[in-house]
Short mmCIF file of C-alpha atoms in Angstrom, two decimals:
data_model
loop_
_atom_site.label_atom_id
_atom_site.label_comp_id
_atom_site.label_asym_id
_atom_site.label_seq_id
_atom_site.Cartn_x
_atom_site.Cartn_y
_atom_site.Cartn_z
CA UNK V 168 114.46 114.31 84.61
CA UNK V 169 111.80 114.92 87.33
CA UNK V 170 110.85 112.01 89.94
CA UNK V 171 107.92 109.98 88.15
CA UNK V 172 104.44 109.60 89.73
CA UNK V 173 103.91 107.28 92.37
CA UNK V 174 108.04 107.34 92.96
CA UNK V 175 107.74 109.15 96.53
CA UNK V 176 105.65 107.48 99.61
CA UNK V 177 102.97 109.87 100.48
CA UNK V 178 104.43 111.47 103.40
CA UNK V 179 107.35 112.83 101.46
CA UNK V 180 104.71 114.06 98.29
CA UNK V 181 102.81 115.88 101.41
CA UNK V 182 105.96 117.11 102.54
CA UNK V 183 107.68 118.71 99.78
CA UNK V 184 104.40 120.28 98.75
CA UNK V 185 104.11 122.22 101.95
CA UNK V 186 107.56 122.94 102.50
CA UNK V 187 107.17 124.66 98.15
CA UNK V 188 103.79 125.98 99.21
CA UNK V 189 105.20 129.26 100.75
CA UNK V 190 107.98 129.94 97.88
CA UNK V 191 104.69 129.58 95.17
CA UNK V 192 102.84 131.85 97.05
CA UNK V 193 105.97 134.77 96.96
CA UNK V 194 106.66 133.95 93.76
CA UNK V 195 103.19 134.88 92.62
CA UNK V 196 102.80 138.04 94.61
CA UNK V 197 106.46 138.62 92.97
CA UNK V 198 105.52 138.85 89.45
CA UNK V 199 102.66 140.48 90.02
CA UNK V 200 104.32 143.25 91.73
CA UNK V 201 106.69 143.41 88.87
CA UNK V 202 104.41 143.49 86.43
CA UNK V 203 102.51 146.46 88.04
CA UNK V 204 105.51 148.36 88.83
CA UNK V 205 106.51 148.09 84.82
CA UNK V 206 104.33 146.44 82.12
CA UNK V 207 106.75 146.89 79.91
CA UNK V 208 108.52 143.58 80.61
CA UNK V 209 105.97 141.42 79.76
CA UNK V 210 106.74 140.40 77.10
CA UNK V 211 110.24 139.56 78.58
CA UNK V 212 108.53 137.38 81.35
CA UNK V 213 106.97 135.58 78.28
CA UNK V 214 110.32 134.72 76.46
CA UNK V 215 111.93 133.56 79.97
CA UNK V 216 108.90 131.15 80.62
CA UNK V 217 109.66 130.13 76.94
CA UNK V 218 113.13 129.56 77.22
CA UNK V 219 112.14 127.25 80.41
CA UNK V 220 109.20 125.38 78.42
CA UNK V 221 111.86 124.79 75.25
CA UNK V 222 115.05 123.64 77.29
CA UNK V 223 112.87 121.15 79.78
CA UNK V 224 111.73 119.46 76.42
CA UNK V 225 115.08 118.88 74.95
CA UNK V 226 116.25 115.47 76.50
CA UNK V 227 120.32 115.92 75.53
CA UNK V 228 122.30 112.72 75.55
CA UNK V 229 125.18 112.70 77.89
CA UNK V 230 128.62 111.08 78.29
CA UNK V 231 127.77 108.93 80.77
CA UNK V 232 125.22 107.14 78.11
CA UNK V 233 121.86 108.15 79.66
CA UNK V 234 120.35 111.35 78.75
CA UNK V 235 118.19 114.02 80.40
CA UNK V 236 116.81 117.31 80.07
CA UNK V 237 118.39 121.40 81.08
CA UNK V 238 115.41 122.91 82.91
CA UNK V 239 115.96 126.71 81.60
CA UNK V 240 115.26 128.44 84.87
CA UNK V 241 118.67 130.38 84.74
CA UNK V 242 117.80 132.92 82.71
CA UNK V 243 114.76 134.00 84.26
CA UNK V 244 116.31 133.81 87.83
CA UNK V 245 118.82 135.81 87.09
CA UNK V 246 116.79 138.21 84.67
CA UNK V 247 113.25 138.41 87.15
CA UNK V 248 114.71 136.97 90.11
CA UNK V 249 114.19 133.17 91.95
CA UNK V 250 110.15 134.07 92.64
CA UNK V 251 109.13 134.22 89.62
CA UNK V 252 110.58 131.61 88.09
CA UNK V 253 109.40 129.49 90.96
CA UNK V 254 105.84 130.40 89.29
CA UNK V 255 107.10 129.60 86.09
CA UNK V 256 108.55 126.55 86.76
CA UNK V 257 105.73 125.10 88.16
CA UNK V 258 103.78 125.76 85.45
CA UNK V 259 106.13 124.25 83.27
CA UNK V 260 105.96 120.73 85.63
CA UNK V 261 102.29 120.77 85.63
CA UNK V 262 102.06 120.89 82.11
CA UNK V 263 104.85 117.76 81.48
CA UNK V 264 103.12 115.65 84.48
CA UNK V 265 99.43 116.37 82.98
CA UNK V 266 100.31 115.87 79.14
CA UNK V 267 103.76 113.59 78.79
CA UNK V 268 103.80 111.54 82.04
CA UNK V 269 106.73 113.20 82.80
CA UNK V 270 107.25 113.97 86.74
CA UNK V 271 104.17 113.38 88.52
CA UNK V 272 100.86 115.31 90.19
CA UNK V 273 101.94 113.24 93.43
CA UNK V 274 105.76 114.71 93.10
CA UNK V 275 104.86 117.62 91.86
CA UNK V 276 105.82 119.15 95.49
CA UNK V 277 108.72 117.56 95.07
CA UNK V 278 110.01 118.91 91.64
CA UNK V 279 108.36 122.20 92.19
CA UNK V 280 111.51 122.35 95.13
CA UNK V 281 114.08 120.81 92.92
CA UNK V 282 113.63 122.53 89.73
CA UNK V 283 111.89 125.93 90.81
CA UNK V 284 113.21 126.58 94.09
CA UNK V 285 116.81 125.68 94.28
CA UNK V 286 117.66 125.84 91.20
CA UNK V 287 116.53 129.35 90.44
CA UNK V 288 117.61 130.22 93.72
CA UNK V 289 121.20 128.96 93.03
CA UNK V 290 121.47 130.41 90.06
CA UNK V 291 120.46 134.10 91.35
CA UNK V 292 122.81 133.67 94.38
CA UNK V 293 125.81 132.55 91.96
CA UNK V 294 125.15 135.38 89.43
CA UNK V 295 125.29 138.00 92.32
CA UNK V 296 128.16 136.30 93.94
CA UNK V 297 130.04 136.25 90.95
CA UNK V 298 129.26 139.95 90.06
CA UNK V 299 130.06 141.04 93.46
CA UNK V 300 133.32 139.47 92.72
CA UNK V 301 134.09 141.04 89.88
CA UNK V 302 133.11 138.58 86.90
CA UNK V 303 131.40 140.11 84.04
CA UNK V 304 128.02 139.44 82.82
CA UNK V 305 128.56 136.85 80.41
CA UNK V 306 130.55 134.18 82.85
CA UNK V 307 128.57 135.04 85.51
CA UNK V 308 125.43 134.36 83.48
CA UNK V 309 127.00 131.13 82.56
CA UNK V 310 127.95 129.51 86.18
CA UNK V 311 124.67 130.57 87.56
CA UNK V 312 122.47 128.96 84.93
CA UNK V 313 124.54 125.83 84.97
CA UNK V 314 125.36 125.90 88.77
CA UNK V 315 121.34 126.20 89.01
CA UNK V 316 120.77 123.28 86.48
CA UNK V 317 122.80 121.09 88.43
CA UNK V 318 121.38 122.14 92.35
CA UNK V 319 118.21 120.93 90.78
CA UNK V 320 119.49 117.46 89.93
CA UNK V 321 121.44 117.38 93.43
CA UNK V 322 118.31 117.94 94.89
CA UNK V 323 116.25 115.66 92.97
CA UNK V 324 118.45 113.06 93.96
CA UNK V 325 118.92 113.77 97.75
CA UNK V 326 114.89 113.74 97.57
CA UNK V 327 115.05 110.00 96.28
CA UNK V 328 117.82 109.08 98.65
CA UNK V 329 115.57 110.59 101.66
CA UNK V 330 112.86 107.98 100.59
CA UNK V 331 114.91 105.18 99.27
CA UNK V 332 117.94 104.96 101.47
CA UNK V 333 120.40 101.88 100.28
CA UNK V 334 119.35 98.51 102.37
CA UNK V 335 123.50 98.86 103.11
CA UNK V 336 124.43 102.44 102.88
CA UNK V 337 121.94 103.91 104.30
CA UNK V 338 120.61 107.70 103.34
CA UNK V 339 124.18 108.73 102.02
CA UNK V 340 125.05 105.66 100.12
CA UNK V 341 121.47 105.73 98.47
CA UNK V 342 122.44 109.63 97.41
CA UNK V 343 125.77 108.85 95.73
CA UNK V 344 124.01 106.14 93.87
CA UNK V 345 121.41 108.63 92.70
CA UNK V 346 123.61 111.33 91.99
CA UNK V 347 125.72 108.89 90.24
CA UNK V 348 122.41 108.58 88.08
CA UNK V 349 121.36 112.25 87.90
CA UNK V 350 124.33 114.69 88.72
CA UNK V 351 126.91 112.80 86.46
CA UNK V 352 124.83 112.84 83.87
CA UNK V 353 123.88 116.51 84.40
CA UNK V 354 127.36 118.03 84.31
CA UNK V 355 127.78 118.22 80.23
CA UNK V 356 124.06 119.03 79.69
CA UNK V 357 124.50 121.96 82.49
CA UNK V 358 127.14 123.35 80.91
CA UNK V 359 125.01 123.24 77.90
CA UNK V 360 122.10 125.25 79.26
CA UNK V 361 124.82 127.70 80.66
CA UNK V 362 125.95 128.71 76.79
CA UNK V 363 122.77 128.86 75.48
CA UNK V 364 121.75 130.85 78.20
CA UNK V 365 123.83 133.10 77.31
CA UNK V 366 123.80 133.22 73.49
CA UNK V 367 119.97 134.33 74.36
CA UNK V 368 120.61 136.83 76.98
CA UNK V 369 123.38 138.11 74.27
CA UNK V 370 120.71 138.78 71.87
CA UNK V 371 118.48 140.32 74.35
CA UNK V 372 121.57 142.74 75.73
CA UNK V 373 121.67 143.92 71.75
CA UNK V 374 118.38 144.18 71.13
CA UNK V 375 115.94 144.52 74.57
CA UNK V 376 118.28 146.97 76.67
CA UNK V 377 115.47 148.96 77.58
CA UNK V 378 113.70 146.50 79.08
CA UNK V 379 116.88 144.80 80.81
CA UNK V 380 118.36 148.70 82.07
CA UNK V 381 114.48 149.02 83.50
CA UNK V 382 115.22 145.85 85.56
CA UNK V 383 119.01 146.33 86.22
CA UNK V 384 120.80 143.82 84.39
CA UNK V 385 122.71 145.96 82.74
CA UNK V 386 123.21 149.85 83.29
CA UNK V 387 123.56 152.55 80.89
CA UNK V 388 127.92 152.49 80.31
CA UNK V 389 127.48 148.89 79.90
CA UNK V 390 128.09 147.78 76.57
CA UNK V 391 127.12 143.98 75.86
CA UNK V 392 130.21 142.40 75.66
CA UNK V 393 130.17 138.82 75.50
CA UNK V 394 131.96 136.69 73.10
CA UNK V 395 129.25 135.78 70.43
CA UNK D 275 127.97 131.37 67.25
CA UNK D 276 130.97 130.20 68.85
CA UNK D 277 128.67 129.23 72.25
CA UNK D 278 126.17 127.52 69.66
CA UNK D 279 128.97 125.17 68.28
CA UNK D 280 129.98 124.89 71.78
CA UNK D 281 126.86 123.26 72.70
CA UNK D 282 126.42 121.35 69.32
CA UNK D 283 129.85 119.72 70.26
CA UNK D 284 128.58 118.69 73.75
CA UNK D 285 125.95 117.50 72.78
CA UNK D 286 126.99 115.04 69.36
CA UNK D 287 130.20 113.97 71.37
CA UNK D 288 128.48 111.37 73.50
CA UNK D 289 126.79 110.52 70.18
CA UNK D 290 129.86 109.90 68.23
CA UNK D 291 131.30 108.03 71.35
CA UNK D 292 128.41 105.75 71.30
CA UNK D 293 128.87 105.32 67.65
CA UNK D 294 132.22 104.36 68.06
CA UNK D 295 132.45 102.04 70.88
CA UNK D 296 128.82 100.23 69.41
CA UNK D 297 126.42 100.27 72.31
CA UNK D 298 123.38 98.05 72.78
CA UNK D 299 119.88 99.56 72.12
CA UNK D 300 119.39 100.65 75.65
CA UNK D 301 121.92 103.43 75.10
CA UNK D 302 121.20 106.68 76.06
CA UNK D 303 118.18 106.04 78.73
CA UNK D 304 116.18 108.86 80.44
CA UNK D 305 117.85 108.94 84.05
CA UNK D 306 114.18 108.74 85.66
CA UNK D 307 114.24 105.11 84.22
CA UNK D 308 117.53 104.11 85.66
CA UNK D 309 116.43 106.00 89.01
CA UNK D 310 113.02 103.69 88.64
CA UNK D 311 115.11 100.67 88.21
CA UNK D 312 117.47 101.53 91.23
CA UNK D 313 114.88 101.96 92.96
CA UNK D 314 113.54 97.94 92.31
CA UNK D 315 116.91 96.63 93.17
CA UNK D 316 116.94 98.04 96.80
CA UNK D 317 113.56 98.50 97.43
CA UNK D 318 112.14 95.30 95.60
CA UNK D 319 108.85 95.57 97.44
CA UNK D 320 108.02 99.66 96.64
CA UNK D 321 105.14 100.02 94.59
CA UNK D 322 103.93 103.12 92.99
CA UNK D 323 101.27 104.04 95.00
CA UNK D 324 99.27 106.16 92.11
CA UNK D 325 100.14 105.98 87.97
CA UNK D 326 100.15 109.31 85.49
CA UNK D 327 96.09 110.23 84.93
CA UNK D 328 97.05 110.23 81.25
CA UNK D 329 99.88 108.82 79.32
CA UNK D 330 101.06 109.38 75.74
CA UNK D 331 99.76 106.57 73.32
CA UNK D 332 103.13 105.45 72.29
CA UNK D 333 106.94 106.97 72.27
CA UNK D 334 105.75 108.38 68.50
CA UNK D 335 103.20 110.64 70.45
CA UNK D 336 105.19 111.15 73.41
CA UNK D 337 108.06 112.55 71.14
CA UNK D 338 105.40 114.43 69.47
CA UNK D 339 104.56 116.21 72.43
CA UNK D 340 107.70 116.70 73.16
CA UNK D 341 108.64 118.84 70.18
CA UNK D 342 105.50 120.59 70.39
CA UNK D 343 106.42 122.20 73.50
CA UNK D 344 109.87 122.79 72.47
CA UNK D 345 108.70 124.41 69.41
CA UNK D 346 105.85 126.56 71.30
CA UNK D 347 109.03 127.81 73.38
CA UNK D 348 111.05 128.53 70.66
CA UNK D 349 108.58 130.27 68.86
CA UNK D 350 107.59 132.60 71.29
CA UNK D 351 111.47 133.38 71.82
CA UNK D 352 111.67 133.80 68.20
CA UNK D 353 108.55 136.22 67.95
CA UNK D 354 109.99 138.77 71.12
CA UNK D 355 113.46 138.79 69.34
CA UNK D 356 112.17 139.56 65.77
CA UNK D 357 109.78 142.09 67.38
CA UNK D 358 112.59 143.96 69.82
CA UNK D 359 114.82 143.69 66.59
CA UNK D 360 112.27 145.67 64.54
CA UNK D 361 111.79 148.08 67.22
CA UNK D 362 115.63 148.95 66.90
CA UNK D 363 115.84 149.26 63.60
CA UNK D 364 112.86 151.59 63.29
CA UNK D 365 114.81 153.59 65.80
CA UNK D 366 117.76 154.15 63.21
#
């Protein structure tokens, strides 16, 4: 869940929306330059943006009794890269803060850092990692897009702990108290996003190789190869 | 399949917990809320300093919007796999 409007003093909203400023701006020239270099994948940018817009809209009860939403950005990150799903992502805020009340215009800085800058960023840095060390597509896939789902909670709540430090605790106290809220709650719902992350990029790996060898996710030995 | 049951299971087991153990009606909570109401217990005096432009009419509309843009995602997911799928078999 993304920090509501009015839930961050104004510094911090000014803040957060400079320091995402220069990521949105990459991420844009990003896809463009993808998009020019091969029109082709398109389409493919479409379904990643999809899978975002869908999984942000499912709020999935958790054990811990509370319940939130996945925020979808693995696939693309891993798929495009973190730019463009920085793009996407925001996108996908503006468009819960306008219509639902969901997040906020004021924290939209805020959540555009959480949810479309670390997160996507995670999750391309754990895919590579764990292909450099030897994992296969499929688990690799998997950590990254749940890895990523979780960063963006982490953030969310050191970003509430930075405004609303505990009267006691201070700063740290305040994030353990909103990662007890947030994280915990994230863990089973992460893991969710990371399997159906990869049941889709399964069915893309069958059916859209062309597109996925033209942006080297998989080569041409590699057969698909995940446990359906 | 197998990851699909995996997440159906992940998902209904905090469900059938619930069920079990009988929880009040303010079971399963968005985590903004509880962050909101954290937030009043150790900074009583914080007020929101701006409120949404627009707002749903009602959790009925809110939920409605919900599934619309879960079901706009889906559907475009749905469209690009039915499309590549045809492509491939026209290939055979």
């Amino acid at each position: 869940m993304h920090i509501m409007e009015g839930y961050l003093p104004i510094e911090h909203c000014v803040a957060w929306t400079v320091a995402a400023a220069p990521f949105v701006a990459a991420g844009a020239r990003s896809i463009s330059r993808r998009m020019e270099e091969n029109p082709r994948v398109k389409l493919l940018l479409g379904v990643t943006a999809a899978f975002t817009f869908t999984l942000s809209a499912l709020k999935l009860p958790s054990v811990t009794g509370s319940s939130s939403h996945p925020t979808g950005i693995g696939l693309g990150a891993v798929i495009f890269g973190p730019g463009a799903m920085t793009v996407i992502g925001l996108i996908v805020l503006l468009f819960q803060a306008l219509l639902l009340a969901h997040g906020g215009i004021s924290t939209l800085g805020a959540n555009t850092f959480s949810m479309a800058i670390v997160g996507p960023w995670v999750s391309y840095g754990i895919y590579r990692l764990a292909r450099r060390a030897g994992l296969s597509l499929g688990p690799a896939l998997f950590f990254a897009a749940a890895l990523g789902d979780l960063a963006t909670y982490v953030t969310t709540s050191v970003q509430l702990a930075l405004a609303f430090p505990d009267p006691a605790r201070g700063v740290v106290g305040a994030m353990l108290k909103f990662m007890g809220i947030f994280a915990i709650t994230q863990v089973p719902l992460a893991a969710s996003e990371g399997f159906l992350t990869v049941l889709v990029m399964n069915q893309l790996i069958a059916y859209s190789r062309p597109e996925l060898r033209d942006l080297g996710i998989v080569t041409k030995t590699e057969t698909g190869g995940i446990a359906e | 399949m197998l990851l699909a049951l995996m997440t159906a299971v992940l998902i209904s087991l905090p469900l059938w917990r619930a069920g079990l153990h009988g929880t009040g009606a303010e079971t399963f909570a968005g985590t903004d809320g509880q962050a909101q109401e954290l937030i009043a217990q150790t900074h009583p005096n914080y007020r929101p300093w701006i409120r949404p432009l627009w707002e749903p009419p009602g959790s009925e509309v809110e939920t409605l919007l919900f599934s619309l843009q879960a079901a706009t995602g889906a559907g475009v997911i749905g469209y690009y796999l039915g499309f590549v799928r045809g492509r491939v078999s026209a290939k055979r």
